[in-house]
Every structure is written in structure tokens, then in C-alpha cells.
Amino acid sequence: QSALTQPASVSGSPGQSITISCTGTSSDIGIYNYVSWYQQHPGKTPRLILYDVGVRPSGISDRFSGSKSGNTASLTISGLQAEDEADYYCSSYRDDIPYVFGTGTTVTLL
Amino acid sequence: QVQLQESGPGLVNPSETLSLTCAVSGASISSHYWNWVRQAPGKGLEWIAYRRHIGTTHGSPSFKSRIAMSVDTSTNQFSLTLTSVTAADTAIYFCARRPALGGTGLDHWGQGILVTVSS
């Protein structure tokens, strides 16, 4: 299955806000609110940071927020911190496939 | 505290069958949706399949008929088999849980197991 499209990299200065986009189609993000976001540090396991577009699991900082407009979902990280340097993946439900992942975005601090 | 732990061979010969097991603690295998996800070296995440303790395997079309999952309530484990493997199946394989209630995200993951397909 074709992946959702994310920018390869996004960077920001400490304390700034950044937004990562996740572009899909009218078969996935456009019609389902089943978008989730995962953070993965190098060599580590992915960690769920948002589900159902903008819901934070227990223990996840409120610096992470999510939204959706049309076929594009977005993850915003506010007050960027060193620990936020990681890879981020979105996923969406599509055509009976529960998890179609995005291409991944590397977040780096300037 | 929910924990998942993958186990299985780290090396599989081409054309043979890969078998992995995920041991679950802190949660009942009879609840929830149990998933497999993989990540080729330096690449992104790819969903493979899920199953509940009843019902059938729901797999990605990318794998066609090569995959099967089973759930063992007596041992609180679930398994993945992937047949006719090739070098393209070399990846870190993660098991993960989607909770029965509380959203559609994969909220707990195993640490992952690297499987290399090579003779």
C-alpha cells in the first residue's frame, strides 16, 4: 500500500513550535478520524503520542497536539525541547487497512 | 504495566518460513487487538497484520497470502508466521497492541526483534 506523505525533515530552535504535515487521500485521512502519530528515537521502539487525530494518551505532554483538514493531518510540537529530536510517523485507516503509515519525518533542533 | 516481548530466530533462510512470538504481560490476550509491524533497516514503519483471540487474521494486502497469526490464551502469547521469505523481509519486527477501548492507536509495543533473511 502507498504510504502517506510527510516531509523528510523539519527543524526548529529550542522553545519554538513546529508542525509536521501528513498528506493522504480521500480514502484515508479525508474520511476517517483514525489518524495517529508515533515518536521514535534512534534505535528505540515507536511511542504513541496522539490517536484519533488529536487525543493524547496518558502521560504524553500537552506540547503535542494534532489536527486534520481535508486530506492532511498535522502534528504540532510547541516549546521544542532537545528530547523532541526523533523520527515521527503518522498513520491512518484506509480501505480496511487499519494502519497505513507515513513516510516519516526527522525533527532536528537548530 | 503492559509489556510485550518478541522472540524468534534472528536469521532465516530465503524461501523458508519466519515464525515469531510475542509474550504479553499486564494485559489479557483475550481482550484488545494484537498487531505486527515491521521496519526495514533505515526505513519507515509497515503494518503487517492483526488478530483478536477469536476470529481470523486481518493482514495487509502487501503480503497477500503469506501471513498468518495465532493467539494462545493459555500462554497469553500471539504469533506471526510469514512464508516464502526473501531478503526484502529483512527488518525489525515489532508486536503491538491496539486497546479494545480507548482509541485506535497502537499504545504498547515490544522492543522489536531483528530478523535477517540470508543464506
PDB file of N, CA and C in Angstrom, chain B residues 32-97:
ATOM      1  N   HIS B  32      -8.477  -6.792  23.440  1.00  0.00           N
ATOM      2  CA  HIS B  32      -7.585  -5.996  22.592  1.00  0.00           C
ATOM      3  C   HIS B  32      -7.351  -6.606  21.217  1.00  0.00           C
ATOM      4  N   TYR B  33      -6.641  -5.852  20.411  1.00  0.00           N
ATOM      5  CA  TYR B  33      -6.280  -6.236  19.050  1.00  0.00           C
ATOM      6  C   TYR B  33      -4.755  -6.331  19.010  1.00  0.00           C
ATOM      7  N   TRP B  34      -4.258  -7.440  18.532  1.00  0.00           N
ATOM      8  CA  TRP B  34      -2.819  -7.716  18.572  1.00  0.00           C
ATOM      9  C   TRP B  34      -2.242  -7.604  17.174  1.00  0.00           C
ATOM     10  N   ASN B  35      -1.185  -6.812  17.055  1.00  0.00           N
ATOM     11  CA  ASN B  35      -0.654  -6.416  15.764  1.00  0.00           C
ATOM     12  C   ASN B  35       0.817  -6.781  15.602  1.00  0.00           C
ATOM     13  N   TRP B  36       1.209  -6.876  14.332  1.00  0.00           N
ATOM     14  CA  TRP B  36       2.619  -6.944  13.964  1.00  0.00           C
ATOM     15  C   TRP B  36       2.929  -5.793  13.008  1.00  0.00           C
ATOM     16  N   VAL B  37       4.045  -5.146  13.262  1.00  0.00           N
ATOM     17  CA  VAL B  37       4.537  -4.038  12.441  1.00  0.00           C
ATOM     18  C   VAL B  37       6.018  -4.286  12.204  1.00  0.00           C
ATOM     19  N   ARG B  38       6.517  -3.949  11.038  1.00  0.00           N
ATOM     20  CA  ARG B  38       7.944  -4.139  10.811  1.00  0.00           C
ATOM     21  C   ARG B  38       8.589  -2.864  10.279  1.00  0.00           C
ATOM     22  N   GLN B  39       9.921  -2.841  10.363  1.00  0.00           N
ATOM     23  CA  GLN B  39      10.690  -1.679   9.932  1.00  0.00           C
ATOM     24  C   GLN B  39      11.990  -2.174   9.324  1.00  0.00           C
ATOM     25  N   ALA B  40      12.107  -2.072   8.022  1.00  0.00           N
ATOM     26  CA  ALA B  40      13.349  -2.442   7.347  1.00  0.00           C
ATOM     27  C   ALA B  40      14.460  -1.497   7.804  1.00  0.00           C
ATOM     28  N   PRO B  41      15.705  -1.940   7.773  1.00  0.00           N
ATOM     29  CA  PRO B  41      16.812  -1.105   8.258  1.00  0.00           C
ATOM     30  C   PRO B  41      16.831   0.266   7.601  1.00  0.00           C
ATOM     31  N   GLY B  42      16.779   1.311   8.420  1.00  0.00           N
ATOM     32  CA  GLY B  42      16.820   2.678   7.923  1.00  0.00           C
ATOM     33  C   GLY B  42      15.565   3.144   7.227  1.00  0.00           C
ATOM     34  N   LYS B  43      14.496   2.363   7.311  1.00  0.00           N
ATOM     35  CA  LYS B  43      13.252   2.697   6.603  1.00  0.00           C
ATOM     36  C   LYS B  43      12.118   2.995   7.570  1.00  0.00           C
ATOM     37  N   GLY B  44      10.923   3.186   7.022  1.00  0.00           N
ATOM     38  CA  GLY B  44       9.758   3.516   7.827  1.00  0.00           C
ATOM     39  C   GLY B  44       9.009   2.297   8.334  1.00  0.00           C
ATOM     40  N   LEU B  45       7.902   2.578   9.002  1.00  0.00           N
ATOM     41  CA  LEU B  45       7.089   1.523   9.589  1.00  0.00           C
ATOM     42  C   LEU B  45       6.134   0.937   8.548  1.00  0.00           C
ATOM     43  N   GLU B  46       5.868  -0.365   8.668  1.00  0.00           N
ATOM     44  CA  GLU B  46       4.944  -1.058   7.770  1.00  0.00           C
ATOM     45  C   GLU B  46       4.079  -1.992   8.594  1.00  0.00           C
ATOM     46  N   TRP B  47       2.769  -1.782   8.544  1.00  0.00           N
ATOM     47  CA  TRP B  47       1.848  -2.658   9.261  1.00  0.00           C
ATOM     48  C   TRP B  47       1.719  -3.985   8.530  1.00  0.00           C
ATOM     49  N   ILE B  48       1.694  -5.076   9.294  1.00  0.00           N
ATOM     50  CA  ILE B  48       1.632  -6.405   8.700  1.00  0.00           C
ATOM     51  C   ILE B  48       0.256  -7.033   8.879  1.00  0.00           C
ATOM     52  N   ALA B  49      -0.208  -7.142  10.123  1.00  0.00           N
ATOM     53  CA  ALA B  49      -1.465  -7.848  10.379  1.00  0.00           C
ATOM     54  C   ALA B  49      -1.934  -7.625  11.807  1.00  0.00           C
ATOM     55  N   TYR B  50      -3.227  -7.972  12.031  1.00  0.00           N
ATOM     56  CA  TYR B  50      -3.733  -8.016  13.402  1.00  0.00           C
ATOM     57  C   TYR B  50      -4.697  -9.175  13.560  1.00  0.00           C
ATOM     58  N   ARG B  51      -4.900  -9.521  14.802  1.00  0.00           N
ATOM     59  CA  ARG B  51      -5.866 -10.573  15.150  1.00  0.00           C
ATOM     60  C   ARG B  51      -6.400 -10.317  16.539  1.00  0.00           C
ATOM     61  N   ARG B  52      -7.587 -10.762  16.814  1.00  0.00           N
ATOM     62  CA  ARG B  52      -8.101 -10.859  18.155  1.00  0.00           C
ATOM     63  C   ARG B  52      -8.026 -12.337  18.557  1.00  0.00           C
ATOM     64  N   HIS B  53      -8.413 -12.637  19.802  1.00  0.00           N
ATOM     65  CA  HIS B  53      -8.303 -14.024  20.269  1.00  0.00           C
ATOM     66  C   HIS B  53      -9.330 -14.908  19.575  1.00  0.00           C
ATOM     67  N   ILE B  54     -10.390 -14.306  19.057  1.00  0.00           N
ATOM     68  CA  ILE B  54     -11.339 -15.045  18.233  1.00  0.00           C
ATOM     69  C   ILE B  54     -11.331 -14.404  16.851  1.00  0.00           C
ATOM     70  N   GLY B  55     -11.764 -15.125  15.869  1.00  0.00           N
ATOM     71  CA  GLY B  55     -11.795 -14.579  14.521  1.00  0.00           C
ATOM     72  C   GLY B  55     -10.565 -14.964  13.729  1.00  0.00           C
ATOM     73  N   THR B  56     -10.357 -14.258  12.638  1.00  0.00           N
ATOM     74  CA  THR B  56      -9.292 -14.598  11.705  1.00  0.00           C
ATOM     75  C   THR B  56      -8.224 -13.519  11.642  1.00  0.00           C
ATOM     76  N   THR B  57      -7.151 -13.849  10.971  1.00  0.00           N
ATOM     77  CA  THR B  57      -6.080 -12.874  10.749  1.00  0.00           C
ATOM     78  C   THR B  57      -6.541 -11.844   9.736  1.00  0.00           C
ATOM     79  N   HIS B  58      -6.275 -10.591  10.063  1.00  0.00           N
ATOM     80  CA  HIS B  58      -6.569  -9.494   9.139  1.00  0.00           C
ATOM     81  C   HIS B  58      -5.224  -8.924   8.710  1.00  0.00           C
ATOM     82  N   GLY B  59      -4.823  -9.204   7.482  1.00  0.00           N
ATOM     83  CA  GLY B  59      -3.485  -8.842   7.053  1.00  0.00           C
ATOM     84  C   GLY B  59      -3.442  -7.816   5.950  1.00  0.00           C
ATOM     85  N   SER B  60      -2.287  -7.190   5.818  1.00  0.00           N
ATOM     86  CA  SER B  60      -2.075  -6.222   4.757  1.00  0.00           C
ATOM     87  C   SER B  60      -2.074  -6.910   3.396  1.00  0.00           C
ATOM     88  N   PRO B  61      -2.716  -6.309   2.407  1.00  0.00           N
ATOM     89  CA  PRO B  61      -2.696  -6.891   1.056  1.00  0.00           C
ATOM     90  C   PRO B  61      -1.280  -7.022   0.496  1.00  0.00           C
ATOM     91  N   SER B  62      -0.346  -6.237   1.036  1.00  0.00           N
ATOM     92  CA  SER B  62       1.036  -6.289   0.545  1.00  0.00           C
ATOM     93  C   SER B  62       1.662  -7.667   0.736  1.00  0.00           C
ATOM     94  N   PHE B  63       1.121  -8.419   1.675  1.00  0.00           N
ATOM     95  CA  PHE B  63       1.690  -9.737   1.974  1.00  0.00           C
ATOM     96  C   PHE B  63       0.878 -10.860   1.351  1.00  0.00           C
ATOM     97  N   LYS B  64      -0.204 -10.504   0.672  1.00  0.00           N
ATOM     98  CA  LYS B  64      -1.063 -11.486   0.031  1.00  0.00           C
ATOM     99  C   LYS B  64      -1.407 -12.631   0.975  1.00  0.00           C
ATOM    100  N   SER B  65      -1.099 -13.842   0.655  1.00  0.00           N
ATOM    101  CA  SER B  65      -1.483 -14.987   1.483  1.00  0.00           C
ATOM    102  C   SER B  65      -0.296 -15.536   2.272  1.00  0.00           C
ATOM    103  N   ARG B  66       0.756 -14.745   2.425  1.00  0.00           N
ATOM    104  CA  ARG B  66       1.983 -15.253   3.091  1.00  0.00           C
ATOM    105  C   ARG B  66       1.915 -15.207   4.604  1.00  0.00           C
ATOM    106  N   ILE B  67       0.935 -14.511   5.171  1.00  0.00           N
ATOM    107  CA  ILE B  67       0.933 -14.306   6.611  1.00  0.00           C
ATOM    108  C   ILE B  67      -0.202 -15.046   7.305  1.00  0.00           C
ATOM    109  N   ALA B  68       0.063 -15.407   8.548  1.00  0.00           N
ATOM    110  CA  ALA B  68      -0.952 -15.970   9.427  1.00  0.00           C
ATOM    111  C   ALA B  68      -0.587 -15.586  10.855  1.00  0.00           C
ATOM    112  N   MET B  69      -1.611 -15.413  11.681  1.00  0.00           N
ATOM    113  CA  MET B  69      -1.394 -15.132  13.098  1.00  0.00           C
ATOM    114  C   MET B  69      -2.212 -16.113  13.926  1.00  0.00           C
ATOM    115  N   SER B  70      -1.726 -16.358  15.113  1.00  0.00           N
ATOM    116  CA  SER B  70      -2.485 -17.155  16.069  1.00  0.00           C
ATOM    117  C   SER B  70      -2.401 -16.487  17.430  1.00  0.00           C
ATOM    118  N   VAL B  71      -3.409 -16.757  18.253  1.00  0.00           N
ATOM    119  CA  VAL B  71      -3.446 -16.204  19.604  1.00  0.00           C
ATOM    120  C   VAL B  71      -3.659 -17.360  20.574  1.00  0.00           C
ATOM    121  N   ASP B  72      -2.795 -17.456  21.569  1.00  0.00           N
ATOM    122  CA  ASP B  72      -2.858 -18.562  22.537  1.00  0.00           C
ATOM    123  C   ASP B  72      -3.250 -18.010  23.902  1.00  0.00           C
ATOM    124  N   THR B  73      -4.496 -18.249  24.280  1.00  0.00           N
ATOM    125  CA  THR B  73      -4.965 -17.709  25.557  1.00  0.00           C
ATOM    126  C   THR B  73      -4.348 -18.440  26.748  1.00  0.00           C
ATOM    127  N   SER B  74      -3.881 -19.651  26.559  1.00  0.00           N
ATOM    128  CA  SER B  74      -3.313 -20.403  27.686  1.00  0.00           C
ATOM    129  C   SER B  74      -1.943 -19.867  28.099  1.00  0.00           C
ATOM    130  N   THR B  75      -1.236 -19.299  27.154  1.00  0.00           N
ATOM    131  CA  THR B  75       0.098 -18.765  27.445  1.00  0.00           C
ATOM    132  C   THR B  75       0.160 -17.241  27.369  1.00  0.00           C
ATOM    133  N   ASN B  76      -0.951 -16.623  27.003  1.00  0.00           N
ATOM    134  CA  ASN B  76      -1.008 -15.160  26.827  1.00  0.00           C
ATOM    135  C   ASN B  76       0.026 -14.679  25.812  1.00  0.00           C
ATOM    136  N   GLN B  77       0.089 -15.397  24.687  1.00  0.00           N
ATOM    137  CA  GLN B  77       1.023 -15.047  23.633  1.00  0.00           C
ATOM    138  C   GLN B  77       0.300 -15.033  22.292  1.00  0.00           C
ATOM    139  N   PHE B  78       0.871 -14.336  21.337  1.00  0.00           N
ATOM    140  CA  PHE B  78       0.388 -14.435  19.973  1.00  0.00           C
ATOM    141  C   PHE B  78       1.579 -14.543  19.030  1.00  0.00           C
ATOM    142  N   SER B  79       1.308 -15.048  17.844  1.00  0.00           N
ATOM    143  CA  SER B  79       2.393 -15.394  16.934  1.00  0.00           C
ATOM    144  C   SER B  79       2.124 -14.912  15.520  1.00  0.00           C
ATOM    145  N   LEU B  80       3.213 -14.822  14.770  1.00  0.00           N
ATOM    146  CA  LEU B  80       3.165 -14.463  13.351  1.00  0.00           C
ATOM    147  C   LEU B  80       3.951 -15.496  12.566  1.00  0.00           C
ATOM    148  N   THR B  81       3.410 -15.950  11.447  1.00  0.00           N
ATOM    149  CA  THR B  81       4.191 -16.729  10.507  1.00  0.00           C
ATOM    150  C   THR B  81       4.147 -16.023   9.162  1.00  0.00           C
ATOM    151  N   LEU B  82       5.312 -15.957   8.538  1.00  0.00           N
ATOM    152  CA  LEU B  82       5.463 -15.319   7.226  1.00  0.00           C
ATOM    153  C   LEU B  82       6.196 -16.314   6.340  1.00  0.00           C
ATOM    154  N   THR B  83       5.540 -16.766   5.294  1.00  0.00           N
ATOM    155  CA  THR B  83       6.109 -17.808   4.448  1.00  0.00           C
ATOM    156  C   THR B  83       6.890 -17.230   3.274  1.00  0.00           C
ATOM    157  N   SER B  84       7.681 -18.081   2.662  1.00  0.00           N
ATOM    158  CA  SER B  84       8.416 -17.754   1.429  1.00  0.00           C
ATOM    159  C   SER B  84       9.166 -16.431   1.555  1.00  0.00           C
ATOM    160  N   VAL B  85       9.969 -16.307   2.581  1.00  0.00           N
ATOM    161  CA  VAL B  85      10.653 -15.034   2.831  1.00  0.00           C
ATOM    162  C   VAL B  85      11.774 -14.788   1.822  1.00  0.00           C
ATOM    163  N   THR B  86      12.037 -13.518   1.583  1.00  0.00           N
ATOM    164  CA  THR B  86      13.139 -13.087   0.730  1.00  0.00           C
ATOM    165  C   THR B  86      13.938 -12.033   1.495  1.00  0.00           C
ATOM    166  N   ALA B  87      14.994 -11.563   0.889  1.00  0.00           N
ATOM    167  CA  ALA B  87      15.812 -10.540   1.527  1.00  0.00           C
ATOM    168  C   ALA B  87      14.999  -9.287   1.848  1.00  0.00           C
ATOM    169  N   ALA B  88      13.950  -9.053   1.082  1.00  0.00           N
ATOM    170  CA  ALA B  88      13.102  -7.877   1.313  1.00  0.00           C
ATOM    171  C   ALA B  88      12.338  -7.961   2.628  1.00  0.00           C
ATOM    172  N   ASP B  89      12.300  -9.137   3.228  1.00  0.00           N
ATOM    173  CA  ASP B  89      11.623  -9.317   4.521  1.00  0.00           C
ATOM    174  C   ASP B  89      12.562  -9.078   5.700  1.00  0.00           C
ATOM    175  N   THR B  90      13.814  -8.756   5.418  1.00  0.00           N
ATOM    176  CA  THR B  90      14.751  -8.405   6.484  1.00  0.00           C
ATOM    177  C   THR B  90      14.293  -7.103   7.149  1.00  0.00           C
ATOM    178  N   ALA B  91      14.076  -7.154   8.456  1.00  0.00           N
ATOM    179  CA  ALA B  91      13.520  -5.987   9.159  1.00  0.00           C
ATOM    180  C   ALA B  91      13.532  -6.236  10.660  1.00  0.00           C
ATOM    181  N   ILE B  92      13.269  -5.182  11.392  1.00  0.00           N
ATOM    182  CA  ILE B  92      12.924  -5.304  12.805  1.00  0.00           C
ATOM    183  C   ILE B  92      11.419  -5.534  12.861  1.00  0.00           C
ATOM    184  N   TYR B  93      11.019  -6.577  13.546  1.00  0.00           N
ATOM    185  CA  TYR B  93       9.604  -6.904  13.680  1.00  0.00           C
ATOM    186  C   TYR B  93       9.148  -6.534  15.093  1.00  0.00           C
ATOM    187  N   PHE B  94       8.099  -5.718  15.159  1.00  0.00           N
ATOM    188  CA  PHE B  94       7.527  -5.290  16.428  1.00  0.00           C
ATOM    189  C   PHE B  94       6.148  -5.923  16.601  1.00  0.00           C
ATOM    190  N   CYS B  95       5.845  -6.344  17.822  1.00  0.00           N
ATOM    191  CA  CYS B  95       4.457  -6.640  18.136  1.00  0.00           C
ATOM    192  C   CYS B  95       3.889  -5.430  18.880  1.00  0.00           C
ATOM    193  N   ALA B  96       2.595  -5.213  18.737  1.00  0.00           N
ATOM    194  CA  ALA B  96       1.986  -4.009  19.316  1.00  0.00           C
ATOM    195  C   ALA B  96       0.514  -4.259  19.611  1.00  0.00           C
ATOM    196  N   ARG B  97      -0.009  -3.493  20.542  1.00  0.00           N
ATOM    197  CA  ARG B  97      -1.393  -3.633  20.960  1.00  0.00           C
ATOM    198  C   ARG B  97      -2.229  -2.425  20.574  1.00  0.00           C
TER     199      ARG B  97
END
